[in-house]
Amino acid sequence: MLDLSNKAKRSNRLKTASIWKWQFLVLLLVLFTTTWRCASIQQPTGGPKDSIPPTIIAETPPNLSRNFNAEKIVIEFDEFIKLTDPLKEISVSPDVETPINPRVRKKTIEITLPDSLDENTTYTINFGKAIGDFNEGNPLLNYSYVFSTGDVIDSLAISGKVIDALTLLPEKEATVMLIPTHQDSIFGKRKANIFTRTDTAGAFRLRNLREDTYRIYALKEENNDRVYQANEPIGFLNDSISLNRDTSGIVLQLSKATPRDFRLLDRKIEPTGRALFAFNRPLTDPSIVVTHPVELNETKLIEYTPNRDTAIVWLADLTFDSLKIQFHERDTLLDSVTMRRGRNEKYDRDFTITDNLAANRVTRVTHLQLTAGSPVQSIDRSKIILLEDSTARTNYQLARDTTAPHRYILRYNWRPKRDYQLTLEEGAFAGFFGDKNKSFTKSFTMDETENFGDILLKVSVPDSTQQYLVQLVSEKMDVIHRSTAIRKPGTVPFRQVPGGKYTLRIVYDRNANGKWDPGDVYTRTQPERVWYIGKTFIIRANWEQEETVSVPE
């Protein structure tokens, strides 16, 4: 019995060891499989990132081929490639009637050419930044394939830059077009065949041109059709270019011309009952006539924006079902419009009074500005109550702001650490149609930071018969903070300017109209010239500084 028991124990130990062995092998197999699977899907780590664009290793037919008659072009690269935004980036100059359709096949680009190629013509296919390697997209910049259907490859070039006429900053992705003078009648009617686009520095280069006389234009296009539209910024040279050698240094200044033909950009009747009309150009000596209901014409009120490209019309009676309005300039009818009232539209005239108190603080520069929602007919000062530390003050000034309609400025010797309260009782402001303001109370204090400074400009000018606009503009040159016209040397003070960074612009105001004027391609009038001082001013609080400005000829 003892021997049998020992044998049973030994057998059980062997079975247990066998089980553990198999379990261990299974565990190893699972670990190996999991590790292998994880390794199989991981990307290699380490090493420098690929930043090298693809390299061309073959072109069939060869680039710069003459007497070209092939039906297909094949360009081979050293790695897999892709095309990005080909419709925008790839262009053919001169243009072809049937657009090319490049196809990518692994490491090659195949281009099937149309049958309508002109004889004895040099063609350039410019890929811009469309070509890039498949993985990283590193672009092969400005690669061009050139061929000629004749015996000669045209080799002349024109280069230059395109800038914004007002800011003088470079214009990227502007279209530069070259039109032979014998085809200049197509301008604005059909797309130009010879063209290129500027790079990020505003630079351009037109290559492989034949000897001829050309007109050159630059467009900031909206629809990429290479046809000038009146609302597009355009640059041009007044004279044609007789191209018999490489020409460089061309500067084209983009500006948006004043449209010749009048057009309404917007028209609407707001919930307050005022009618708003936006024009595509400023109007000289405008007039607006309400032809229906005709009785509203005599009592209407009209306000124009300072540059007269927008009109606001107030009407005495807001119960009309429809309006018919005519727009005139110097007694010439420009346009007419009919506006119908919606079935559920209700108009409620707005005569609220708003203020300019940011964070309930007033400054000694802007003072307290009160703006009515519609024109003001009268003001009752007895209903305007100004308290300073609970004491009534009547020695304030209230005057209409000449720079903005129905805005009034309340000036007072504001003092720090005082509590102010303004109350406008009902009827303090009255409108033309029986409107009155509702009661209004506002509490505020004086802004003690006074973040304003002065700058005195000692300006010398080259020609006393010429008018110049001295403009203090934002650092980005997109906002005019102060502007004044001068004709002779002297000191131009800009006082109480909010602290910040500014630069100085001089406009050569050749027509003395007090504003910068864009160019006109039809009259060959260039934009008015501008000049920048070339540095930034920092206006500091409670600080007066001087700058000497010598305006060049």
Coordinates of C-alpha atoms in Angstrom, one line a residue:
M1 CA 0.0 0.0 0.0
L2 CA 2.9 2.3 0.8
D3 CA 4.5 1.8 -2.6
L4 CA 1.3 2.4 -4.4
S5 CA 0.8 5.6 -2.5
N6 CA 4.3 6.9 -3.4
K7 CA 3.7 6.1 -7.0
A8 CA 0.5 8.0 -7.0
K9 CA 2.1 11.0 -5.4
R10 CA 5.0 10.8 -7.9
S11 CA 2.5 10.6 -10.8
N12 CA 0.6 13.6 -9.5
R13 CA 3.8 15.6 -9.2
L14 CA 4.7 14.8 -12.8
K15 CA 1.2 15.8 -14.0
T16 CA 1.4 19.1 -12.1
A17 CA 4.9 19.9 -13.5
S18 CA 3.6 19.1 -17.0
I19 CA 0.7 21.4 -16.6
W20 CA 3.0 24.2 -15.4
K21 CA 5.3 23.6 -18.3
W22 CA 2.5 23.9 -20.8
Q23 CA 1.1 27.0 -19.1
F24 CA 4.6 28.6 -19.2
L25 CA 4.9 27.8 -22.9
V26 CA 1.5 29.3 -23.6
L27 CA 2.4 32.4 -21.7
L28 CA 5.6 32.8 -23.7
L29 CA 3.7 32.3 -26.9
V30 CA 1.1 35.0 -25.9
L31 CA 3.8 37.5 -24.9
F32 CA 5.7 36.9 -28.1
T33 CA 2.6 37.2 -30.3
T34 CA 1.5 40.5 -28.5
T35 CA 5.0 42.0 -28.8
W36 CA 5.2 41.0 -32.5
R37 CA 1.8 42.5 -33.3
C38 CA 2.6 45.8 -31.5
A39 CA 6.0 46.0 -33.3
S40 CA 4.3 45.4 -36.6
I41 CA 2.1 48.5 -36.5
Q42 CA 4.5 51.0 -34.9
Q43 CA 6.2 53.7 -37.0
P44 CA 10.0 53.9 -36.8
T45 CA 11.1 56.4 -34.2
G46 CA 14.1 58.7 -34.1
G47 CA 16.1 60.2 -36.9
P48 CA 15.7 63.5 -38.7
K49 CA 12.4 64.4 -40.4
D50 CA 12.3 64.3 -44.1
S51 CA 12.5 67.9 -45.4
I52 CA 13.9 67.3 -48.9
P53 CA 11.5 67.9 -51.9
P54 CA 11.3 65.3 -54.6
T55 CA 14.0 65.3 -57.3
I56 CA 13.3 65.1 -61.0
I57 CA 15.2 62.2 -62.6
A58 CA 13.7 62.3 -66.1
E59 CA 11.6 64.5 -68.4
T60 CA 10.0 63.0 -71.6
P61 CA 10.3 64.8 -74.0
P62 CA 13.2 66.7 -72.5
N63 CA 12.6 70.1 -71.0
L64 CA 13.2 73.1 -73.4
S65 CA 12.4 70.9 -76.4
R66 CA 12.0 72.7 -79.8
N67 CA 9.7 71.7 -82.6
F68 CA 7.6 70.0 -80.0
N69 CA 4.9 67.6 -81.3
A70 CA 4.4 65.1 -78.5
E71 CA 0.9 64.3 -77.3
K72 CA 2.0 63.5 -73.7
I73 CA 4.6 64.8 -71.2
V74 CA 6.0 62.4 -68.6
I75 CA 8.0 63.8 -65.6
E76 CA 9.6 61.1 -63.3
F77 CA 10.7 61.7 -59.7
D78 CA 12.9 59.8 -57.3
E79 CA 10.0 59.1 -54.9
F80 CA 6.3 58.9 -54.7
I81 CA 4.6 62.3 -55.2
K82 CA 1.3 64.0 -54.9
L83 CA -0.3 67.2 -56.3
T84 CA -1.8 69.8 -53.9
D85 CA -4.4 72.3 -55.2
P86 CA -3.5 71.7 -58.9
L87 CA -6.3 73.9 -60.3
K88 CA -4.9 76.9 -58.4
E89 CA -1.2 76.2 -58.5
I90 CA -0.6 74.8 -62.0
S91 CA -0.8 77.2 -65.0
V92 CA 0.0 77.2 -68.7
S93 CA 1.3 80.4 -70.3
P94 CA 0.2 81.3 -72.9
D95 CA -3.1 79.8 -71.9
V96 CA -4.6 76.9 -73.9
E97 CA -8.3 76.5 -74.8
T98 CA -8.6 73.0 -73.2
P99 CA -7.2 72.9 -69.6
I100 CA -4.5 70.4 -69.0
N101 CA -5.2 67.7 -66.4
P102 CA -2.0 66.4 -64.9
R103 CA -2.3 62.8 -63.5
V104 CA 0.0 61.3 -60.8
R105 CA 1.0 57.7 -61.2
K106 CA 3.2 56.7 -58.3
K107 CA 6.5 58.5 -59.1
T108 CA 5.5 60.2 -62.3
I109 CA 3.3 63.0 -63.6
E110 CA 1.6 62.5 -66.9
I111 CA 0.2 65.5 -68.9
T112 CA -1.9 64.9 -72.0
L113 CA -1.7 68.0 -74.2
P114 CA -4.6 69.5 -76.2
D115 CA -4.5 69.5 -80.0
S116 CA -4.9 73.3 -80.1
L117 CA -1.3 74.4 -79.5
D118 CA -0.3 77.4 -81.6
E119 CA 2.6 77.2 -84.0
N120 CA 5.9 78.8 -83.3
T121 CA 5.0 79.4 -79.7
T122 CA 6.9 78.9 -76.5
Y123 CA 4.8 77.3 -73.7
T124 CA 5.5 77.3 -70.0
I125 CA 3.8 74.9 -67.6
N126 CA 4.4 76.3 -64.1
F127 CA 3.6 74.0 -61.2
G128 CA 3.9 76.7 -58.5
K129 CA 4.0 74.7 -55.2
A130 CA 1.7 71.9 -56.3
I131 CA 4.3 69.1 -56.4
G132 CA 5.3 67.5 -53.1
D133 CA 6.5 64.2 -51.8
F134 CA 3.8 61.8 -50.8
N135 CA 4.5 61.4 -47.1
E136 CA 5.6 64.8 -45.9
G137 CA 4.4 67.0 -48.7
N138 CA 7.7 68.9 -49.1
P139 CA 7.0 71.1 -52.1
L140 CA 9.2 71.4 -55.2
L141 CA 8.8 75.1 -55.6
N142 CA 8.3 76.9 -59.0
Y143 CA 9.2 74.1 -61.2
S144 CA 8.5 74.9 -64.9
Y145 CA 8.4 72.7 -68.0
V146 CA 9.1 74.7 -71.1
F147 CA 8.8 73.7 -74.8
S148 CA 8.4 75.4 -78.2
T149 CA 6.3 74.4 -81.1
G150 CA 8.8 76.2 -83.3
D151 CA 12.5 76.4 -83.9
V152 CA 13.2 78.9 -81.1
I153 CA 12.7 78.9 -77.4
D154 CA 11.7 82.5 -76.4
S155 CA 14.0 83.5 -73.6
L156 CA 13.2 87.1 -72.6
A157 CA 11.9 87.9 -69.1
I158 CA 10.1 90.6 -67.1
S159 CA 10.4 90.8 -63.3
G160 CA 9.4 93.1 -60.5
K161 CA 7.1 93.3 -57.5
V162 CA 3.5 94.1 -56.6
I163 CA 2.6 96.2 -53.6
D164 CA -0.5 97.7 -52.0
A165 CA -0.6 101.3 -53.2
L166 CA -1.7 102.7 -49.7
T167 CA 0.3 100.5 -47.3
L168 CA 3.3 99.8 -49.7
L169 CA 3.3 96.2 -48.3
P170 CA 3.9 93.3 -50.7
E171 CA 0.9 91.6 -52.2
K172 CA 1.3 87.8 -52.3
E173 CA -0.7 85.6 -54.8
A174 CA -1.5 88.6 -57.0
T175 CA -2.0 87.7 -60.7
V176 CA 0.4 89.5 -63.1
M177 CA -0.8 89.6 -66.7
L178 CA 1.1 90.5 -69.9
I179 CA -1.0 91.4 -72.9
P180 CA 0.5 92.3 -76.3
T181 CA -0.6 95.8 -77.3
H182 CA -2.2 94.5 -80.5
Q183 CA -4.5 92.4 -78.2
D184 CA -5.1 95.1 -75.6
S185 CA -8.7 95.3 -76.6
I186 CA -9.3 92.1 -74.7
F187 CA -8.6 93.8 -71.4
G188 CA -11.6 93.4 -69.1
K189 CA -13.4 91.2 -71.7
R190 CA -11.4 88.0 -72.1
K191 CA -8.8 86.4 -69.9
A192 CA -5.1 87.1 -70.5
N193 CA -3.0 84.3 -71.8
I194 CA 0.4 85.2 -70.4
F195 CA 0.4 85.4 -66.7
T196 CA 2.1 84.4 -63.4
R197 CA 1.5 84.9 -59.7
T198 CA 3.5 86.7 -57.0
D199 CA 5.3 84.9 -54.2
T200 CA 5.1 85.7 -50.5
A201 CA 7.4 88.7 -51.0
G202 CA 5.2 90.1 -53.8
A203 CA 7.8 89.3 -56.4
F204 CA 7.0 88.0 -59.9
R205 CA 8.9 86.9 -63.0
L206 CA 7.5 86.2 -66.4
R207 CA 9.9 84.0 -68.4
N208 CA 10.3 82.7 -71.9
L209 CA 8.7 85.7 -73.6
R210 CA 9.1 86.7 -77.2
E211 CA 10.2 90.1 -78.4
D212 CA 7.1 92.3 -78.6
T213 CA 5.3 95.4 -77.1
Y214 CA 3.2 94.6 -74.0
R215 CA 0.8 96.1 -71.5
I216 CA 1.3 94.8 -68.0
Y217 CA -1.3 94.6 -65.2
A218 CA -1.6 93.1 -61.7
L219 CA -4.9 91.9 -60.2
K220 CA -6.0 90.7 -56.8
E221 CA -8.6 88.4 -58.2
E222 CA -11.8 87.1 -56.6
N223 CA -12.6 84.3 -59.0
N224 CA -9.3 83.5 -60.8
D225 CA -10.6 84.2 -64.3
R226 CA -7.9 86.8 -65.2
V227 CA -10.5 89.2 -66.4
Y228 CA -10.6 92.6 -64.6
Q229 CA -13.8 93.3 -62.6
A230 CA -14.6 96.8 -61.3
N231 CA -14.5 95.7 -57.7
E232 CA -11.0 94.1 -57.9
P233 CA -7.8 95.9 -56.9
I234 CA -5.6 96.5 -60.0
G235 CA -2.1 97.8 -60.7
F236 CA -0.7 98.9 -64.1
L237 CA 2.0 100.9 -65.8
N238 CA 0.9 104.0 -67.8
D239 CA 3.2 103.1 -70.7
S240 CA 3.7 99.9 -72.6
I241 CA 6.8 97.8 -72.5
S242 CA 8.9 97.3 -75.6
L243 CA 10.5 94.1 -74.8
N244 CA 13.8 93.4 -76.6
R245 CA 15.9 92.5 -73.6
D246 CA 15.3 91.3 -70.0
T247 CA 13.5 93.9 -68.0
S248 CA 13.5 94.1 -64.2
G249 CA 12.5 96.5 -61.5
I250 CA 8.8 96.8 -62.5
V251 CA 6.6 98.0 -59.6
L252 CA 2.8 97.6 -59.8
Q253 CA 0.7 99.3 -57.1
L254 CA -2.6 97.7 -56.4
S255 CA -5.6 99.9 -55.6
K256 CA -9.4 99.5 -55.9
A257 CA -10.7 102.1 -58.3
T258 CA -13.9 104.1 -57.8
P259 CA -16.5 102.3 -59.9
R260 CA -17.8 104.2 -62.9
D261 CA -21.3 102.8 -62.9
F262 CA -23.6 103.4 -59.9
R263 CA -25.0 100.3 -58.1
L264 CA -26.8 99.7 -54.8
L265 CA -24.9 97.3 -52.7
D266 CA -27.4 97.1 -49.9
R267 CA -30.9 98.3 -49.1
K268 CA -33.0 97.5 -46.1
I269 CA -35.6 98.9 -43.7
E270 CA -34.5 98.3 -40.1
P271 CA -36.9 97.5 -37.3
T272 CA -36.5 101.1 -36.1
G273 CA -38.1 102.3 -39.4
R274 CA -35.0 103.9 -40.8
A275 CA -34.1 103.0 -44.4
L276 CA -30.5 102.3 -45.1
F277 CA -28.9 102.4 -48.6
A278 CA -25.2 101.5 -49.4
F279 CA -23.7 102.5 -52.7
N280 CA -20.7 101.0 -54.6
R281 CA -19.1 104.5 -54.9
P282 CA -19.3 107.9 -53.2
L283 CA -21.9 110.3 -54.7
T284 CA -21.2 113.9 -55.6
D285 CA -24.2 116.2 -55.0
P286 CA -26.6 113.4 -54.3
S287 CA -30.4 113.6 -53.8
I288 CA -33.0 110.9 -52.8
V289 CA -36.6 111.2 -53.8
V290 CA -39.5 109.2 -52.3
T291 CA -42.0 108.8 -55.2
H292 CA -44.4 106.6 -53.2
P293 CA -46.1 107.4 -50.9
V294 CA -45.3 110.9 -52.3
E295 CA -46.4 112.7 -49.1
L296 CA -43.4 111.2 -47.3
N297 CA -41.0 113.0 -49.6
E298 CA -41.5 116.5 -48.1
T299 CA -41.0 115.4 -44.5
K300 CA -38.2 112.9 -44.9
L301 CA -34.8 113.3 -43.3
I302 CA -31.6 112.1 -45.0
E303 CA -28.1 111.7 -43.6
Y304 CA -25.0 110.7 -45.6
T305 CA -21.8 109.1 -44.3
P306 CA -18.7 111.4 -44.5
N307 CA -17.6 109.9 -47.8
R308 CA -21.2 109.8 -49.2
D309 CA -21.3 106.1 -50.0
T310 CA -24.2 105.3 -47.6
A311 CA -27.5 107.1 -46.9
I312 CA -29.9 106.8 -44.1
V313 CA -33.5 108.0 -44.6
W314 CA -36.0 108.7 -41.8
L315 CA -39.7 108.9 -42.6
A316 CA -42.4 110.7 -40.6
D317 CA -45.0 108.0 -41.1
L318 CA -44.1 104.3 -40.7
T319 CA -47.5 102.8 -41.8
F320 CA -46.6 102.5 -45.4
D321 CA -47.0 99.2 -47.3
S322 CA -44.3 99.8 -49.8
L323 CA -41.7 102.5 -50.7
K324 CA -40.5 103.7 -54.1
I325 CA -37.3 105.6 -54.0
Q326 CA -35.1 107.3 -56.7
F327 CA -31.4 108.1 -56.4
H328 CA -30.0 111.1 -58.3
E329 CA -26.6 112.7 -58.7
R330 CA -26.5 116.3 -60.1
D331 CA -30.1 115.8 -61.2
T332 CA -29.2 112.7 -63.2
L333 CA -31.3 109.6 -62.3
L334 CA -29.0 106.8 -61.2
D335 CA -31.4 104.1 -60.0
S336 CA -34.8 103.5 -58.5
V337 CA -35.9 100.8 -56.1
T338 CA -39.2 99.4 -54.7
M339 CA -39.2 98.1 -51.1
R340 CA -42.3 96.2 -49.8
R341 CA -43.2 95.7 -46.2
G342 CA -43.4 92.1 -45.0
R343 CA -46.8 90.9 -43.7
N344 CA -45.5 90.6 -40.1
E345 CA -43.0 93.4 -40.1
K346 CA -43.5 96.1 -37.4
Y347 CA -41.5 99.3 -37.1
D348 CA -40.9 101.0 -33.8
R349 CA -38.9 104.2 -34.0
D350 CA -35.8 104.2 -31.7
F351 CA -34.9 107.3 -29.9
T352 CA -32.7 105.9 -27.2
I353 CA -29.6 107.8 -25.9
T354 CA -26.3 105.9 -25.6
D355 CA -23.0 107.0 -24.1
N356 CA -19.3 106.2 -24.5
L357 CA -18.5 105.4 -20.9
A358 CA -16.3 102.3 -20.9
A359 CA -16.3 100.7 -17.5
N360 CA -18.3 103.7 -16.2
R361 CA -15.3 106.0 -16.6
V362 CA -14.9 109.4 -18.3
T363 CA -11.7 111.0 -19.6
R364 CA -10.7 114.6 -20.1
V365 CA -10.0 113.9 -23.8
T366 CA -13.1 112.2 -25.1
H367 CA -15.5 113.6 -22.4
L368 CA -19.0 112.3 -22.1
Q369 CA -20.6 111.6 -25.5
L370 CA -24.3 111.2 -25.9
T371 CA -25.7 109.7 -29.1
A372 CA -29.3 109.6 -30.2
G373 CA -30.8 106.9 -32.3
S374 CA -32.2 109.4 -34.8
P375 CA -31.8 113.1 -35.6
V376 CA -32.3 115.5 -32.7
Q377 CA -34.5 118.6 -33.2
S378 CA -34.1 120.2 -29.7
I379 CA -32.5 119.8 -26.3
D380 CA -33.9 120.9 -23.0
R381 CA -30.9 121.6 -20.7
S382 CA -33.2 122.0 -17.7
K383 CA -33.8 118.2 -18.0
I384 CA -30.1 117.4 -18.0
I385 CA -28.8 117.0 -14.4
L386 CA -25.2 116.5 -13.7
L387 CA -24.1 115.7 -10.1
E388 CA -20.6 115.8 -8.7
D389 CA -20.5 114.2 -5.3
S390 CA -24.3 114.8 -5.0
T391 CA -23.9 118.5 -5.9
A392 CA -25.6 119.8 -9.0
R393 CA -23.3 121.3 -11.6
T394 CA -24.5 123.5 -14.4
N395 CA -21.1 124.8 -15.7
Y396 CA -20.7 122.1 -18.3
Q397 CA -20.6 122.6 -22.0
L398 CA -22.9 120.7 -24.4
A399 CA -22.2 120.9 -28.1
R400 CA -23.0 118.9 -31.2
D401 CA -20.1 116.8 -32.5
T402 CA -19.3 117.9 -36.1
T403 CA -17.8 114.6 -36.9
A404 CA -20.8 112.4 -36.2
P405 CA -24.6 113.0 -36.8
H406 CA -26.8 113.4 -33.7
R407 CA -23.9 113.0 -31.3
Y408 CA -23.4 115.6 -28.5
I409 CA -20.4 116.1 -26.3
L410 CA -20.8 117.1 -22.7
R411 CA -17.5 118.7 -21.5
Y412 CA -16.7 119.3 -17.9
N413 CA -13.6 119.7 -15.8
W414 CA -13.7 116.2 -14.6
R415 CA -11.7 115.5 -11.4
P416 CA -10.3 112.4 -9.9
K417 CA -11.8 110.7 -6.8
R418 CA -15.2 112.3 -7.4
D419 CA -18.5 110.5 -8.0
Y420 CA -20.5 111.7 -10.9
Q421 CA -24.1 111.0 -11.9
L422 CA -25.9 112.1 -15.1
T423 CA -29.6 112.1 -15.4
L424 CA -31.5 112.7 -18.6
E425 CA -35.2 113.3 -17.7
E426 CA -37.8 112.3 -20.2
G427 CA -37.9 114.8 -23.1
A428 CA -34.4 116.1 -22.6
F429 CA -33.8 115.2 -26.2
A430 CA -36.6 115.5 -28.8
G431 CA -36.6 114.2 -32.3
F432 CA -38.3 115.6 -35.5
F433 CA -41.2 113.2 -35.4
G434 CA -42.4 113.8 -31.8
D435 CA -40.0 111.3 -30.4
K436 CA -38.6 111.9 -26.9
N437 CA -36.0 110.0 -24.9
K438 CA -37.0 108.0 -21.9
S439 CA -35.5 108.8 -18.4
F440 CA -31.9 107.8 -18.2
T441 CA -29.4 107.8 -15.2
K442 CA -25.7 106.9 -15.3
S443 CA -23.1 106.9 -12.5
F444 CA -19.4 107.1 -13.3
T445 CA -16.0 108.4 -12.2
M446 CA -13.0 109.9 -13.9
D447 CA -10.4 107.6 -15.5
E448 CA -7.2 108.6 -13.6
T449 CA -4.9 106.7 -15.9
E450 CA -5.0 109.4 -18.6
N451 CA -3.1 107.2 -21.0
F452 CA -2.7 110.0 -23.5
G453 CA 0.3 111.8 -24.9
D454 CA 1.3 114.5 -27.4
I455 CA 3.5 114.4 -30.5
L456 CA 4.7 117.5 -32.3
L457 CA 5.8 117.0 -35.9
K458 CA 8.1 119.6 -37.5
V459 CA 7.3 119.0 -41.1
S460 CA 9.2 120.4 -44.1
V461 CA 7.6 120.0 -47.6
P462 CA 9.3 120.2 -51.1
D463 CA 6.6 122.2 -52.9
S464 CA 4.3 124.8 -51.4
T465 CA 1.9 124.6 -54.3
Q466 CA 1.1 121.0 -53.4
Q467 CA -1.2 119.8 -50.6
Y468 CA 0.0 117.1 -48.3
L469 CA -1.9 115.0 -45.8
V470 CA 0.0 114.3 -42.6
Q471 CA -1.6 111.2 -41.1
L472 CA -0.8 109.5 -37.8
V473 CA -1.8 105.8 -38.5
S474 CA -1.7 102.6 -36.5
E475 CA 1.3 100.4 -36.6
K476 CA -0.4 98.1 -39.0
M477 CA -1.3 101.1 -41.2
D478 CA -5.0 100.1 -41.3
V479 CA -6.5 102.9 -39.1
I480 CA -6.1 106.7 -39.4
H481 CA -6.0 108.2 -35.9
R482 CA -5.3 111.8 -36.9
S483 CA -5.0 113.6 -40.3
T484 CA -4.4 117.2 -41.3
A485 CA -3.6 119.0 -44.5
I486 CA -0.7 121.3 -45.0
R487 CA 1.0 123.3 -47.8
K488 CA 4.0 124.8 -46.2
P489 CA 6.6 123.9 -43.6
G490 CA 5.5 124.1 -40.0
T491 CA 4.7 122.3 -36.8
V492 CA 1.8 119.8 -36.8
P493 CA 0.6 119.1 -33.2
F494 CA -1.3 115.8 -32.5
R495 CA -2.4 116.2 -28.9
Q496 CA -4.0 113.8 -26.5
V497 CA -3.3 110.7 -28.6
P498 CA -4.1 107.4 -26.8
G499 CA -0.9 105.6 -25.8
G500 CA 0.4 103.0 -28.2
K501 CA 2.5 102.4 -31.4
Y502 CA 2.0 104.5 -34.5
T503 CA 3.7 105.4 -37.7
L504 CA 3.5 108.5 -39.9
R505 CA 2.1 108.6 -43.5
I506 CA 2.3 111.5 -46.0
V507 CA -0.3 111.5 -48.8
Y508 CA 0.6 113.7 -51.8
D509 CA -2.9 115.0 -52.2
R510 CA -2.7 116.1 -55.8
N511 CA -6.3 117.1 -56.2
A512 CA -6.5 118.7 -52.7
N513 CA -9.7 116.8 -51.7
G514 CA -8.4 115.9 -48.3
K515 CA -8.3 112.1 -48.9
W516 CA -6.1 109.5 -50.6
D517 CA -7.4 108.6 -54.1
P518 CA -6.9 105.2 -55.8
G519 CA -5.9 104.7 -59.4
D520 CA -8.0 104.4 -62.5
V521 CA -6.9 102.0 -65.2
Y522 CA -9.2 103.5 -67.8
T523 CA -7.8 107.0 -67.5
R524 CA -4.3 105.7 -66.8
T525 CA -4.3 107.6 -63.5
Q526 CA -2.0 106.2 -60.9
P527 CA -3.0 106.1 -57.2
E528 CA -2.0 109.2 -55.2
R529 CA 1.5 108.7 -53.9
V530 CA 2.2 108.0 -50.3
W531 CA 5.4 108.0 -48.2
Y532 CA 6.1 106.6 -44.8
I533 CA 8.6 107.9 -42.3
G534 CA 10.0 104.4 -41.9
K535 CA 9.8 104.0 -38.2
T536 CA 7.3 103.5 -35.3
F537 CA 6.4 106.1 -32.7
I538 CA 5.5 105.0 -29.2
I539 CA 3.1 107.5 -27.7
R540 CA 3.5 107.5 -23.9
A541 CA 1.1 108.7 -21.3
N542 CA 1.6 112.3 -20.1
W543 CA 4.5 112.7 -22.4
E544 CA 5.2 115.2 -25.2
Q545 CA 7.7 114.4 -27.9
E546 CA 9.0 116.0 -31.1
E547 CA 9.8 114.5 -34.5
T548 CA 11.4 116.1 -37.5
V549 CA 9.8 115.0 -40.9
S550 CA 11.4 115.9 -44.2
V551 CA 8.9 115.0 -47.0
P552 CA 10.8 114.0 -50.1
E553 CA 10.0 115.3 -53.6

